[in-house]
Coordinates of C-alpha atoms in Angstrom, one line a residue:
X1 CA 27.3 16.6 73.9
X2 CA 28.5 16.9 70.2
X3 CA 26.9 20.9 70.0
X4 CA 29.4 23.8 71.9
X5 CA 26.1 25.1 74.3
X6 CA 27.1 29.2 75.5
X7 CA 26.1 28.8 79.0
X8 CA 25.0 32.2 81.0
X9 CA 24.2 30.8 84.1
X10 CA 25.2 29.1 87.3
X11 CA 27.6 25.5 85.5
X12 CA 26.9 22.9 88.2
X13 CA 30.4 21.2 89.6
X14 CA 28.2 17.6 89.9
X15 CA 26.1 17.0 86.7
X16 CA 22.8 16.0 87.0
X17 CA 22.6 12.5 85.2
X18 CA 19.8 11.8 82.7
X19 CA 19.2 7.7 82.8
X20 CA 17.4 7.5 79.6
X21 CA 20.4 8.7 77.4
X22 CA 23.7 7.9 79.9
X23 CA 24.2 11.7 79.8
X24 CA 25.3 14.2 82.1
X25 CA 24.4 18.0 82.0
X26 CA 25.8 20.4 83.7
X27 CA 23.8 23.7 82.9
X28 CA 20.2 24.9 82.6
X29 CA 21.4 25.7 78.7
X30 CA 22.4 22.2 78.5
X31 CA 18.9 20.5 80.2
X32 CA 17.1 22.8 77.6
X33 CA 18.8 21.5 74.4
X34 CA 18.3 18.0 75.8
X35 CA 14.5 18.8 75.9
X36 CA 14.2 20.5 72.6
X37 CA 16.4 17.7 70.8
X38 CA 14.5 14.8 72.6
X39 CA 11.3 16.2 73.1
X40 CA 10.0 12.7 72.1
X41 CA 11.6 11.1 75.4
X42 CA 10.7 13.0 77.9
X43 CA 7.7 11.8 80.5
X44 CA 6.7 12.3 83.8
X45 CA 9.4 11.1 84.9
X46 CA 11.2 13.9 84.1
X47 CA 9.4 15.9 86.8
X48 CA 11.6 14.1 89.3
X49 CA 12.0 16.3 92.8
X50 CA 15.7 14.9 92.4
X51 CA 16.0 17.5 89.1
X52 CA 14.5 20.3 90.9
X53 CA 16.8 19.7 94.4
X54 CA 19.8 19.7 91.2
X55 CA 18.5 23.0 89.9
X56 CA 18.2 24.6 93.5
X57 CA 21.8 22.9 95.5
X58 CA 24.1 23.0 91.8
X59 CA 23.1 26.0 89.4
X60 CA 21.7 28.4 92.2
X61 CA 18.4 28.5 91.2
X62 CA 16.5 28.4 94.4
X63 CA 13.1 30.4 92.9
X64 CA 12.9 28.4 89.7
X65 CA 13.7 25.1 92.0
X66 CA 10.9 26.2 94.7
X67 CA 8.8 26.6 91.6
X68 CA 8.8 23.6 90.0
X69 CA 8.6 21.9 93.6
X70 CA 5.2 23.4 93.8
X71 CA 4.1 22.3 90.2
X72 CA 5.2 18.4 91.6
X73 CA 3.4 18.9 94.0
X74 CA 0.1 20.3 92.5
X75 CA 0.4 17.6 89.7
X76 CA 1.0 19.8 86.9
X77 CA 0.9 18.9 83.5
X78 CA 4.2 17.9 81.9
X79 CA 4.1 20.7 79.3
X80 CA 4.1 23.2 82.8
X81 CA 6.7 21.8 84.1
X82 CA 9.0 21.7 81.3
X83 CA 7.8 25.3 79.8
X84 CA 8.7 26.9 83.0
X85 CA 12.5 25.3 82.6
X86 CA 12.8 26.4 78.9
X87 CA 11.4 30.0 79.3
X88 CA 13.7 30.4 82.6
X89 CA 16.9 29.0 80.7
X90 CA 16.8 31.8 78.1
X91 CA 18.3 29.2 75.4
X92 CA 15.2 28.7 73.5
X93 CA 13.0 30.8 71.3
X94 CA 9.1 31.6 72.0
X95 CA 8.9 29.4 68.9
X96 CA 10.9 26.5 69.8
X97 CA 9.2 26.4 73.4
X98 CA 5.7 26.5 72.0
X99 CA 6.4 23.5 69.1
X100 CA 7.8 21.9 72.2
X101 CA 4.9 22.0 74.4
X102 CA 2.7 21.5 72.0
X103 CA 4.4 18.0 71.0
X104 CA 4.1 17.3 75.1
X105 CA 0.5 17.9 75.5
X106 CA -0.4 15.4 72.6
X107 CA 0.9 12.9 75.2
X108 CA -0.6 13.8 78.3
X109 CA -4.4 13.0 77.8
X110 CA -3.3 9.6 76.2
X111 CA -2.2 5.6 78.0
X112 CA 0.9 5.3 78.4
X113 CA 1.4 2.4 75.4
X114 CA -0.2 5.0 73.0
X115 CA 2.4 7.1 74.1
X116 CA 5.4 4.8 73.8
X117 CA 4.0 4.0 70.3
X118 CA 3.7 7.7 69.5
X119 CA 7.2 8.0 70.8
X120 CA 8.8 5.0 68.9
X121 CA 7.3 6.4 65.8
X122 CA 8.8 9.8 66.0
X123 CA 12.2 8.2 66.3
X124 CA 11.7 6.2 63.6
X125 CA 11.2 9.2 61.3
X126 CA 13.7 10.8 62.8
X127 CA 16.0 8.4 62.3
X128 CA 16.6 7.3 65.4
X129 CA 16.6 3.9 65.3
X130 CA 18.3 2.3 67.8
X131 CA 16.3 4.5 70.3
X132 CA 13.1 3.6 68.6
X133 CA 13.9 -0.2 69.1
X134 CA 14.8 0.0 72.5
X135 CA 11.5 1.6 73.2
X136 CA 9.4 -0.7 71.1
X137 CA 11.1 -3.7 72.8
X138 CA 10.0 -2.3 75.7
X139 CA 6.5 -1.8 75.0
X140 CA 5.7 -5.0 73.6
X141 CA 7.6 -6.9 76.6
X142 CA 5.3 -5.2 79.3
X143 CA 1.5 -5.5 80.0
X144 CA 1.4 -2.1 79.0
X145 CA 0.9 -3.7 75.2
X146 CA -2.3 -5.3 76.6
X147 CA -4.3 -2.1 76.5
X148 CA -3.6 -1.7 72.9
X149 CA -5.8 -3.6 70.4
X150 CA -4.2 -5.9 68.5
X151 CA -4.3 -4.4 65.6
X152 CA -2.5 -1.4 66.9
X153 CA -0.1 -3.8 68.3
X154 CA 0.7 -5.7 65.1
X155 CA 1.6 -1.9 64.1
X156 CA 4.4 -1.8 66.7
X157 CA 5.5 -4.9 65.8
X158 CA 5.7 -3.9 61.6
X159 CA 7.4 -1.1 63.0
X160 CA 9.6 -2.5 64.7
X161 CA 10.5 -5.1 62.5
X162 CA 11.3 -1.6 59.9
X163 CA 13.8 -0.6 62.0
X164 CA 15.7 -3.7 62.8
X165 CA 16.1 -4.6 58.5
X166 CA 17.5 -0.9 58.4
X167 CA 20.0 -1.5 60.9
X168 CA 20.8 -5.4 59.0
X169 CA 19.2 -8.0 61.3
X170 CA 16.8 -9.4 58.7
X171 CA 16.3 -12.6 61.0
X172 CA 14.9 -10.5 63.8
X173 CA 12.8 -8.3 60.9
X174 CA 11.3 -11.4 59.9
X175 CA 10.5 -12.1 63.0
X176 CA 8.5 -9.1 64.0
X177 CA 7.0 -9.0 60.5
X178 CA 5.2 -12.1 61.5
X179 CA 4.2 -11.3 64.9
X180 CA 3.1 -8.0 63.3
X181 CA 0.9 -10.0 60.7
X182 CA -0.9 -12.7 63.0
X183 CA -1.8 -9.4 64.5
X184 CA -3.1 -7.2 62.3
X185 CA -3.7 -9.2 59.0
X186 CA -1.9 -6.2 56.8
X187 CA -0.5 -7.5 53.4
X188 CA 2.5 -4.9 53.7
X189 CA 3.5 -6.7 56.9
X190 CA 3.2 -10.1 55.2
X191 CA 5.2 -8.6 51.9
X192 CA 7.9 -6.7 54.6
X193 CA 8.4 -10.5 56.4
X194 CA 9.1 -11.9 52.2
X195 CA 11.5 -8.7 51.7
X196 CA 13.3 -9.2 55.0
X197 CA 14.0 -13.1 54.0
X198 CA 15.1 -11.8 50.1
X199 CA 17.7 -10.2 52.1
X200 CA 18.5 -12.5 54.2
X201 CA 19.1 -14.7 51.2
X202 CA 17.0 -17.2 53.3
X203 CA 15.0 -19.2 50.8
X204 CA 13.5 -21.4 53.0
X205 CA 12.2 -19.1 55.1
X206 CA 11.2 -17.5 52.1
X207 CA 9.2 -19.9 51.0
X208 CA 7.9 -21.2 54.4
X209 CA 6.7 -17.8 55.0
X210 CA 4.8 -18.6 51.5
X211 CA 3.2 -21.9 52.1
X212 CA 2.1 -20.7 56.1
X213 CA 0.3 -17.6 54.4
X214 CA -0.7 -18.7 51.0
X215 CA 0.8 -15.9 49.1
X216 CA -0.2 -15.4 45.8
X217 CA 2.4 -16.2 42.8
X218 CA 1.7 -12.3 42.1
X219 CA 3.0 -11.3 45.5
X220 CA 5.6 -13.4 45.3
X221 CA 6.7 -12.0 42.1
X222 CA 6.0 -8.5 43.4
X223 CA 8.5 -9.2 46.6
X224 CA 11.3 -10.9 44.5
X225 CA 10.6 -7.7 41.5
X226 CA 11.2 -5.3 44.3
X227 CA 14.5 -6.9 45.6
X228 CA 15.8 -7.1 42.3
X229 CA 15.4 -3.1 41.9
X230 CA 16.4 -2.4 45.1
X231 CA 19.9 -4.6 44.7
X232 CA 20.6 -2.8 41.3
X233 CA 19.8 0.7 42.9
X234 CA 22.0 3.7 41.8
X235 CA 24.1 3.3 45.5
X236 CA 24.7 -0.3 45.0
X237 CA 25.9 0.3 41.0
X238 CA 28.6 2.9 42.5
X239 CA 29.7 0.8 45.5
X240 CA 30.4 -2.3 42.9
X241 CA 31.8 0.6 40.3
X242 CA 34.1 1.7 43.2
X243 CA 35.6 -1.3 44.5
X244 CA 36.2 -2.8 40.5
X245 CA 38.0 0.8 40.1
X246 CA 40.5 -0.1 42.5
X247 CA 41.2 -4.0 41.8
X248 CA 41.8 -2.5 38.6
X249 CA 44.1 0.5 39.3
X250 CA 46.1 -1.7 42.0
X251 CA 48.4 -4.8 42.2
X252 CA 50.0 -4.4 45.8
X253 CA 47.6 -6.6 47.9
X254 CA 48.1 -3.3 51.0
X255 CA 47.3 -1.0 48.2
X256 CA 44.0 -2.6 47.7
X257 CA 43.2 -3.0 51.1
X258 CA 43.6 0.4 51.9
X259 CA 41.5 2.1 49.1
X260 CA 39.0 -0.7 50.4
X261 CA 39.2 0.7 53.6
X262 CA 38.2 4.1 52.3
X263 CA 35.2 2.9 50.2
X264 CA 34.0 0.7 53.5
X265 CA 34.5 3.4 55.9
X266 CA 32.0 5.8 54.6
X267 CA 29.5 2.7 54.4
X268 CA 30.2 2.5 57.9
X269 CA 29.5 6.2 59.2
X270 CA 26.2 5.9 57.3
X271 CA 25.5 2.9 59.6
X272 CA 27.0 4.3 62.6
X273 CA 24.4 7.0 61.8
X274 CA 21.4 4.9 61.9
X275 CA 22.5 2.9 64.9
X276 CA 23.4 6.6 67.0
X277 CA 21.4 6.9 70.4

């Protein structure tokens, strides 16, 4: 974990692994912030009988393991079983626990696609991206995605076809864009599959995508107004302004690579961001 966690309690010597993020914790403190930081991956297959036996054999915790044995057992709601870990861990506030149950029980009274949509949305806004794909990719590649109606589906798709242009693969965008279209017949999903081939400098895709649809010259003008802005944006000017600086302040060919190398790298740690899990 990136965030020094104060632990009180027992520190297990074996970690209990969560699959879903390839991470190990080794503390109640440490289970806890994993909850409240991805409150929008957690399922019922969080309620494992493997954590509890963890919580009982590594941190000590016989009572609170006993207890959430019994919950398993009684098929308790998910917001149960994960309120009785957070208020026992001493790590979160009354406030953080109830925000965090309350974003559970949205969940529990819905199918399971509505909540993987639900899921891959929050991500989305929270910038999680590479998280959101995996779990959009997932939905749509399951018969889970048959109990949601189409239209609802040609949202995942649109969505999903959002985060892949932020992350740079325009081809894939496009590609969702169109599922997401035939799907739920949504102009921006049609104008977001003519964007995603503007970046992709792909003119004939571009204008394939045209003649399939029928897009008005007025759309197609509004797509290729849009682009324009976007490629002249404020970021953009000072990226070009940046790189000209130094081609003009240096002659050494290493010189230039280096100050180029500085000026790439924080492009880079911005993408880095976007693709973090």
């Amino acid at each position: 974990m990136a965030t020094l966690i104060y632990c009180k309690q027992q520190v297990a010597t074996t970690p209990y692994f969560i699959e879903e993020v390839s991470l190990n914790v080794y503390s109640l403190e440490e289970l806890s912030y994993y909850m409240l930081n991805n409150v929008y991956l957690l399922n019922n297959t969080f309620m494992s009988v493997e954590l509890c036996n963890w919580i009982g054999r590594e941190l000590k915790l016989n009572k609170l393991a006993t207890e959430l044995l019994d919950l398993i057992q009684n098929n308790a709601p998910l917001h149960i079983f994960a309120g009785k870990i957070l208020s026992s861990s001493g790590y979160a506030s009354k406030k953080e626990i109830k925000d965090l149950l309350s974003v559970i029980a949205t969940f529990e009274y819905k199918s399971e696609a509505e909540c993987k949509k639900i899921r891959g949305d929050r991500l989305m806004d929270k910038g999680r991206l590479v998280d959101a794909v995996l779990l959009y990719e997932t939905l749509v590649s399951t018969d889970t995605a048959k109990t949601l109606s189409k239209e609802t589906l040609g949202d995942v798709y649109h969505n999903l076809g959002c985060a892949y242009a932020k992350l740079f693969f325009f081809d894939v965008a496009m590609n969702c864009f169109d599922e997401a279209y035939k799907r739920n017949q949504k102009k921006n999903s049609l104008l977001c599959m003519l964007y995603a081939a503007r970046c992709k400098k792909d003119a004939n895709a571009f204008e394939a995508a045209v003649l399939r649809y029928q897009v008005s010259r007025e759309d197609v003008e509004e797509v290729n107004s849009f682009v324009d802005k976007i490629a002249s944006s404020q970021s953009i000017k000072e990226f070009d302004a940046a790189i000209n600086e130094i081609a003009d302040q240096y002659t050494s060919g290493d010189e230039i690579m280096a100050r180029l190398t500085d000026v790439i790298d924080d492009w880079k740690k911005d993408y880095n961001r976007l693709c973090r899990l």
